[in-house]
CSV table of C-alpha atoms in Angstrom, one decimal:
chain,number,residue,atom,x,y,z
A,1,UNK,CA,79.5,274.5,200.8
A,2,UNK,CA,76.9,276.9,199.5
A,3,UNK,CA,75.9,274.8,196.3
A,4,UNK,CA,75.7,271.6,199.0
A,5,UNK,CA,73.2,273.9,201.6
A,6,UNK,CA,71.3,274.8,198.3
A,7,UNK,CA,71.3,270.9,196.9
A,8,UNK,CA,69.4,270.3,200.9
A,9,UNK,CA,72.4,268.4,202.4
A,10,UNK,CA,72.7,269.1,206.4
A,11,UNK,CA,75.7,267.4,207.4
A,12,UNK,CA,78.6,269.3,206.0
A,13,UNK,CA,82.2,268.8,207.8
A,14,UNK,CA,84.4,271.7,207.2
A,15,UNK,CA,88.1,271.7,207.5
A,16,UNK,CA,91.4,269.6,208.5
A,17,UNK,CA,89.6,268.1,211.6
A,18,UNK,CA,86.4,267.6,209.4
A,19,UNK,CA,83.9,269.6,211.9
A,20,UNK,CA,80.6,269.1,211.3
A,21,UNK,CA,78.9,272.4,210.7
A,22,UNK,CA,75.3,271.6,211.7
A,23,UNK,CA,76.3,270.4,214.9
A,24,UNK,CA,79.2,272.1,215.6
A,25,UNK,CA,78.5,275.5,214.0
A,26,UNK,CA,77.2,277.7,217.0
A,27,UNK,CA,80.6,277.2,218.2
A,28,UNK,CA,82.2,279.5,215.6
A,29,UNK,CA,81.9,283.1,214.9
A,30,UNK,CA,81.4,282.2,211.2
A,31,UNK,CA,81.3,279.2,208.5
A,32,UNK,CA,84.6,281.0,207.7
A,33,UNK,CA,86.0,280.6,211.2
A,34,UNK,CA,85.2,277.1,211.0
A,35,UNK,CA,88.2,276.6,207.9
A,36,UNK,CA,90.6,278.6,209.6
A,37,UNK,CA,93.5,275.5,210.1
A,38,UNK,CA,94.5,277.0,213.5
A,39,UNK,CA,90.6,277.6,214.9
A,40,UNK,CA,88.9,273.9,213.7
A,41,UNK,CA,92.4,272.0,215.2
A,42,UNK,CA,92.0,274.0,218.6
A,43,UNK,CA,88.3,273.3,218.8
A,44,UNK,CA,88.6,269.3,217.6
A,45,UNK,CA,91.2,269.0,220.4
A,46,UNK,CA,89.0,270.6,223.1
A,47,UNK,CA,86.1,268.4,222.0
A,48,UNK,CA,88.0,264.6,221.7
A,49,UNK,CA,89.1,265.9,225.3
A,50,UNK,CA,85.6,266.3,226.1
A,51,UNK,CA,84.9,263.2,224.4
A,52,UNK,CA,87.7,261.1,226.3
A,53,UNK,CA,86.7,262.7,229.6
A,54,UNK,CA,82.8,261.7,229.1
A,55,UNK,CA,83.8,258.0,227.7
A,56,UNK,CA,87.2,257.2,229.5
A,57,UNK,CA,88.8,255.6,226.6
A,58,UNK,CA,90.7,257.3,223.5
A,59,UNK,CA,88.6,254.2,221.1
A,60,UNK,CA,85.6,255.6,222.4
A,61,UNK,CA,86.7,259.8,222.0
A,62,UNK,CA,87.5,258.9,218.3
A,63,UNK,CA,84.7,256.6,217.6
A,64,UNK,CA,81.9,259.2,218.9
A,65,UNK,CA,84.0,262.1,217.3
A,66,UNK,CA,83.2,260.7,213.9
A,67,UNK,CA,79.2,259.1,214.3
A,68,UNK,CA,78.1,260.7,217.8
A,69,UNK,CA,76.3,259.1,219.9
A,70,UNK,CA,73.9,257.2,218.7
A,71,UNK,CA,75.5,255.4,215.6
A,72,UNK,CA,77.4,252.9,216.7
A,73,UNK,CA,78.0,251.0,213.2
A,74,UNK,CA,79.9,254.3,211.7
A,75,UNK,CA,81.7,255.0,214.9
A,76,UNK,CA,82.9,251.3,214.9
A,77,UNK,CA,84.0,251.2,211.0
A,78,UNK,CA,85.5,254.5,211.3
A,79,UNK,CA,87.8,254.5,214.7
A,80,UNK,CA,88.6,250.5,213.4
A,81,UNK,CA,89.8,252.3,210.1
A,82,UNK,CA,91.8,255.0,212.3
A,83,UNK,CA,93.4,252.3,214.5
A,84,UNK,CA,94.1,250.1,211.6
A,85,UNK,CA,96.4,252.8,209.9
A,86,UNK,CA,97.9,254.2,212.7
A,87,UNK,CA,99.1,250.7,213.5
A,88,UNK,CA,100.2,250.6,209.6
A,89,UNK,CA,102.1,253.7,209.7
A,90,UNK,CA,104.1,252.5,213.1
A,91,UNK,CA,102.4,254.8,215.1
A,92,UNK,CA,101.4,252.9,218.2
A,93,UNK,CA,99.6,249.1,218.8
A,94,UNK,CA,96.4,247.6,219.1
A,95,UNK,CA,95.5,248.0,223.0
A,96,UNK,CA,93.0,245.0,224.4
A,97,UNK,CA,90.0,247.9,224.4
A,98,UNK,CA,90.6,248.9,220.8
A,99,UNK,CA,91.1,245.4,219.5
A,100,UNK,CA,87.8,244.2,221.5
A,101,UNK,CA,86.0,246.5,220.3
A,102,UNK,CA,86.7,246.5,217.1
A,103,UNK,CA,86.5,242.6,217.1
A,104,UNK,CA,82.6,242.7,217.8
């Protein structure tokens, strides 16, 4: 991570849940808090349910989760990707909002 700071590059995710460290940093005691497995699953999980609560749909939690806000090309590629190999892997099925969504 340090050789990528040094080489200028700002968004660095860290860890299983792929937390980004510019924007998620401050919420960590350290960079090395941020890999612990057990720390960056807790706070992914608390933030997707702030994410679903703010946006009402899990599509939505996932697809800002990934691009934030204001990318919506990313966020659509990416939760369509998600979806699409959940679906795969026989876990779950295409709801109208996911499949609308990622129809557009």
């Amino acid at each position: 991570m340090e050789d990528a700071r040094r080489n200028g590059a700002k968004l660095i995710d860290i860890g299983c849940m792929q937390i980004n460290v510019y924007f998620h940093g401050a919420e960590f005691k350290s960079v090395a808090e941020m890999f612990d497995p057990a720390k960056n699953v807790a706070y992914a999980a608390q933030f997707l349910r702030r994410l679903h609560n703010k946006h009402d749909t899990w599509t939505m939690a996932v697809a800002r989760y990934h691009a934030g806000p204001n990318n919506d090309p990313a966020q659509q590629r990416y939760v369509c990707r998600v979806i699409s190999n959940l679906v795969a892997t026989g876990y779950g099925q295409w709801t109208v909002n996911a499949r609308n969504f990622c129809a557009a």
